[in-house]
XYZ file of C-alpha atoms in Angstrom:
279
model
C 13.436 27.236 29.323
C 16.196 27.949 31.949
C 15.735 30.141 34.611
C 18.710 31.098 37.400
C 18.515 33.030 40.620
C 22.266 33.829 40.986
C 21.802 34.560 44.551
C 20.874 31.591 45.022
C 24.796 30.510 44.196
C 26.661 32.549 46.509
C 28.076 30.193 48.800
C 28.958 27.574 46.157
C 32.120 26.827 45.335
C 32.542 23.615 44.169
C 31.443 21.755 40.689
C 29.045 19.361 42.344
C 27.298 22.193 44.185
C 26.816 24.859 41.116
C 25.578 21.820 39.100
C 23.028 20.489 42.273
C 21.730 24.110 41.878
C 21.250 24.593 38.703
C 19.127 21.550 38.518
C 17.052 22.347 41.903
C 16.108 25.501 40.025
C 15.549 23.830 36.778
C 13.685 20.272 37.813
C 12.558 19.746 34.220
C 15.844 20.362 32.703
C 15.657 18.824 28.888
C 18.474 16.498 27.604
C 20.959 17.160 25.655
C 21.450 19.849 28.353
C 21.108 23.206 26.788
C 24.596 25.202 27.320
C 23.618 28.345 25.301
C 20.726 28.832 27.651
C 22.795 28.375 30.587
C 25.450 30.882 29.307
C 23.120 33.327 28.449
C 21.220 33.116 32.288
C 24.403 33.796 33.914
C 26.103 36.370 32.203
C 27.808 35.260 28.815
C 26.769 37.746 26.374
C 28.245 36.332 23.733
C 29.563 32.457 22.616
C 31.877 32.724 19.431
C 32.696 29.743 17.672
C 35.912 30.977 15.661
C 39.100 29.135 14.769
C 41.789 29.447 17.529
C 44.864 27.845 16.775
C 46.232 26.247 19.881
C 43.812 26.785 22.135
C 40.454 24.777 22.612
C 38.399 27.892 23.974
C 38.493 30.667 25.996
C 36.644 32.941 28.888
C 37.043 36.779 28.881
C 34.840 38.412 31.576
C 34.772 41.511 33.442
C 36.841 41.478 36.626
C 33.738 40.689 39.008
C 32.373 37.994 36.365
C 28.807 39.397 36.557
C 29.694 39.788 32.150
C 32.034 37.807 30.258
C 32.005 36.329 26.440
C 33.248 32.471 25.598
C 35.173 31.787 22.337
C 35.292 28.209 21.110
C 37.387 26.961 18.361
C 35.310 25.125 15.839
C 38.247 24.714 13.293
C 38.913 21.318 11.550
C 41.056 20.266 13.730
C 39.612 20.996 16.507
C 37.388 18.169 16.415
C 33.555 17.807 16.754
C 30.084 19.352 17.858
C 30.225 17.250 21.237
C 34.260 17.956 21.631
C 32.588 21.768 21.306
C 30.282 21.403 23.259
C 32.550 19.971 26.519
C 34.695 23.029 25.312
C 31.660 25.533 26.434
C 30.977 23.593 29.871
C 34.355 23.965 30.585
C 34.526 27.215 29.962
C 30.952 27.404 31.701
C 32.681 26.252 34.730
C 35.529 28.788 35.003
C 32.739 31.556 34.966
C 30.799 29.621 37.758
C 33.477 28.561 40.000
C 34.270 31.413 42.217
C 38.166 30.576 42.344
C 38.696 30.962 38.668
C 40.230 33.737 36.734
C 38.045 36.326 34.678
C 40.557 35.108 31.843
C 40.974 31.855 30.706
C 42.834 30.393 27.620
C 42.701 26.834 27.463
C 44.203 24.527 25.547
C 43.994 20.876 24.289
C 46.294 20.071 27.318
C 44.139 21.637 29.453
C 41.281 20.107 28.474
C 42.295 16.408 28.877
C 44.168 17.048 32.229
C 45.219 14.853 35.359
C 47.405 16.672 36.554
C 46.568 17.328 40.535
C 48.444 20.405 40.218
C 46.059 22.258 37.616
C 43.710 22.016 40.056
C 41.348 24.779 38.033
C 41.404 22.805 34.900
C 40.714 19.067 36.473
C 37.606 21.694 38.202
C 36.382 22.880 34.948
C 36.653 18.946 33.298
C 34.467 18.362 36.530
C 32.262 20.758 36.015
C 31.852 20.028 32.062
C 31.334 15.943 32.612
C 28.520 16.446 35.565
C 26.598 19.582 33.354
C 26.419 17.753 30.401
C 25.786 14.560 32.106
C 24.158 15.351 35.535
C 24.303 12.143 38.096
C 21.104 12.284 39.095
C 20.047 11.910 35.097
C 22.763 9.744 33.874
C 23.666 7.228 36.726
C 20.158 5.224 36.212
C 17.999 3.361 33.816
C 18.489 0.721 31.679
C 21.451 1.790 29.602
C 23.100 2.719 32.441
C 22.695 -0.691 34.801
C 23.655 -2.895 31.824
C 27.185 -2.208 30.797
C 28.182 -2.509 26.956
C 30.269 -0.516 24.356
C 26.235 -0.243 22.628
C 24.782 1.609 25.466
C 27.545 3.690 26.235
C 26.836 4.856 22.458
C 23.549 5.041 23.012
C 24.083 7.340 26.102
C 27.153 9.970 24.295
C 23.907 10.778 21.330
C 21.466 11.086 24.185
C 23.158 13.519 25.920
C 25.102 14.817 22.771
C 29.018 14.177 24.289
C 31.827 12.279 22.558
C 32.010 8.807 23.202
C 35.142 8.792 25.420
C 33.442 11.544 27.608
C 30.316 9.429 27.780
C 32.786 6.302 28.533
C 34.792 8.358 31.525
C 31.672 9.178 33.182
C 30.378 5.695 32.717
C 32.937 3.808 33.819
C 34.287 5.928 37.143
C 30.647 6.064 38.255
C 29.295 2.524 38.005
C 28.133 0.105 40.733
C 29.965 -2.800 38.688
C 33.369 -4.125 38.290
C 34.130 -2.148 35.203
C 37.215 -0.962 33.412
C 38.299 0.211 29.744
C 41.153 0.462 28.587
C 41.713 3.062 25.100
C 44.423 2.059 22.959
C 45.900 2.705 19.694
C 47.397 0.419 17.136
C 47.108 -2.189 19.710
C 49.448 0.284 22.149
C 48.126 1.247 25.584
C 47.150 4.641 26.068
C 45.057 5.541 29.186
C 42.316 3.709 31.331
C 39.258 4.090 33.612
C 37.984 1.632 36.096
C 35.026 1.783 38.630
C 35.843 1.681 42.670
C 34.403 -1.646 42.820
C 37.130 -3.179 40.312
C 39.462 -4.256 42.608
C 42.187 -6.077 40.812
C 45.859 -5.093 39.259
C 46.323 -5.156 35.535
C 49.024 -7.824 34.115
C 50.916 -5.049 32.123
C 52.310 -1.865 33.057
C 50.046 0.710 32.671
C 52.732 3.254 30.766
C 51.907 5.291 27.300
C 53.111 2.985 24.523
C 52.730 -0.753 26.132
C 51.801 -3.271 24.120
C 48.200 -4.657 25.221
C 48.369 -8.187 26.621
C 49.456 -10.819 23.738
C 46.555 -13.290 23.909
C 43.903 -10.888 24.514
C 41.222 -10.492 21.774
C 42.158 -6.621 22.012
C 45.406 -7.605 20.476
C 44.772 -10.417 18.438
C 41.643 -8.490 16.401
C 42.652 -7.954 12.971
C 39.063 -6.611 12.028
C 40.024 -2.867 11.943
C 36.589 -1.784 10.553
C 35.447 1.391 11.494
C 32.788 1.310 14.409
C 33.054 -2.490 14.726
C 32.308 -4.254 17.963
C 33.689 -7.688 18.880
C 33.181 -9.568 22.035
C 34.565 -12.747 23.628
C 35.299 -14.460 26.793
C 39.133 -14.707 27.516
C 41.183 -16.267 30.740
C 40.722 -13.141 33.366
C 44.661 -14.403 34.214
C 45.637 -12.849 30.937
C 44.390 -9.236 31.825
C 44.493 -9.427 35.899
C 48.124 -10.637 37.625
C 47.018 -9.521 40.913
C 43.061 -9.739 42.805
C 43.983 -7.628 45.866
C 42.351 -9.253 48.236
C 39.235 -10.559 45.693
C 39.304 -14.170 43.973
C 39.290 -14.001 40.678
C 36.817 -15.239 37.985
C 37.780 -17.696 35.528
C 36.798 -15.423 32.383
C 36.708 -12.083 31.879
C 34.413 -10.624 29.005
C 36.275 -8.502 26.845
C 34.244 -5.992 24.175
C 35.942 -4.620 21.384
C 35.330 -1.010 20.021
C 37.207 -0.222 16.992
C 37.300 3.603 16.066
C 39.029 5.373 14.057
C 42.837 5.964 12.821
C 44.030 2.686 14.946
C 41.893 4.023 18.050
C 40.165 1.482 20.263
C 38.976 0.536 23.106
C 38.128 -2.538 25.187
C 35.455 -3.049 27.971
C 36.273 -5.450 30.606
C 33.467 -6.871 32.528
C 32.705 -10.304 34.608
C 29.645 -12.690 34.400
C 30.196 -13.565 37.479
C 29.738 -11.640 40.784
C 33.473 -11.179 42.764
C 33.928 -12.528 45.670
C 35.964 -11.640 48.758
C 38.850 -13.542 49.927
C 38.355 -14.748 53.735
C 40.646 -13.814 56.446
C 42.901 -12.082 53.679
């Protein structure tokens, strides 16, 4: 059961530190994390899923946010129980986050966000990925410290997120050489890599490019859903420059075939890089 002293959160401002505090006063938190419970301890009277055209939810509080009610859109198209429930962390987060408005309407835009100059959006994805996915819960254990497309899976039911949620967090906060790249109909969409991938990829990184020509993510013509395929390739054909690193022979490519032409690849090394000396 969760239990908040809000005084206890006066002097927080930032994602990281609401979500520290919230587990210091709640050591035996239970995964999936529960939102509702949350919600309820600071404030939210009320959550109502409804359908909501454009947007993907919504915070209406009272001017001082002591009070407020969260509507999430749980139409068709607005995709599933864990897109929902990053919806109501979001939304979580603009109640929590001193900064924030009292009203929020947030769209699918919103939501998915890079933008440096939404600055209270990228906050609220911040504060959605480390609630429902705490660091101090997520970053360790066995399905953590051995990178595959399997565990990843494994991890997004655990903690009851979509898979590319699970897969951002993942990725951006491993100790390995790690990137993936999410693609569609063999087109390049977006990617993630960890810190300690050092190296350039051989294509340009623009919405629409086609994915390297003799990589297994191109040449796969298995388009079952939820298949997984893995293989070594030349790292040369993925990697043009190494940035001060040398680079491995291979690079191990995994395969994640989704949906409606979605994919994604997982790019990983056997072997450990190695600095270049006197670069």
């Amino acid at each position: 059961m969760i239990k908040l002293d809000l005084i206890e959160f006066a002097d927080y401002i930032r994602p990281k530190e609401i979500v520290d505090e919230i587990l210091k006063q709640n050591p035996n938190i239970k995964i999936p994390i529960p939102l509702s419970e949350i919600a309820k301890n600071i404030g939210i009277v009320d959550i109502d899923y409804r359908p909501l055209g454009n947007l993907e939810g919504a915070l209406v509080a009272n001017e001082y946010k002591t009070e407020g009610v969260i509507l999430i859109n749980n139409s068709k198209e607005a995709g599933t129980k864990e897109r929902q429930r990053f919806t109501l962390g979001h939304e979580i987060g603009h109640f929590m986050i001193p900064r924030h408005g009292h009203k929020m309407s947030c769209s699918i835009s919103d939501m998915s966000t890079t933008n440096k100059d939404e600055k209270i959006e990228i906050e609220a994805n911040d504060f959605a990925s480390k609630i429902l996915m705490p660091d101090q819960l997520f970053c360790k254990g066995s399905l953590f410290d051995n990178p595959s497309i399997e565990n990843i899976k494994k991890l997004a039911v655990i903690y009851g997120v979509s898979f590319a949620a699970c897969s951002n967090k993942y990725i951006t906060n491993h100790h390995e050489p790690l990137a993936m790249v999410f693609y569609k109909n063999k087109k390049f969409r977006y990617f993630k890599k960890s810190k300690d991938f050092p190296f350039y990829f051989s294509f340009e990184c623009k919405k629409g490019t086609q994915l390297p020509l003799d990589s297994l993510a191109n040449n796969l013509n298995d388009f079952s859903d939820e298949n997984i395929s893995l293989d070594y390739t030349d790292a040369s054909v993925w990697i043009s420059k190494t940035n001060g690193f040398l680079l491995p022979d291979e690079i191990i490519e995994e395969v994640y075939i989704q949906k409606n032409g979605y994919s994604v690849v997982l790019l990983k090394f056997e072997e450990e890089i190695e600095e270049i000396e006197n670069y």
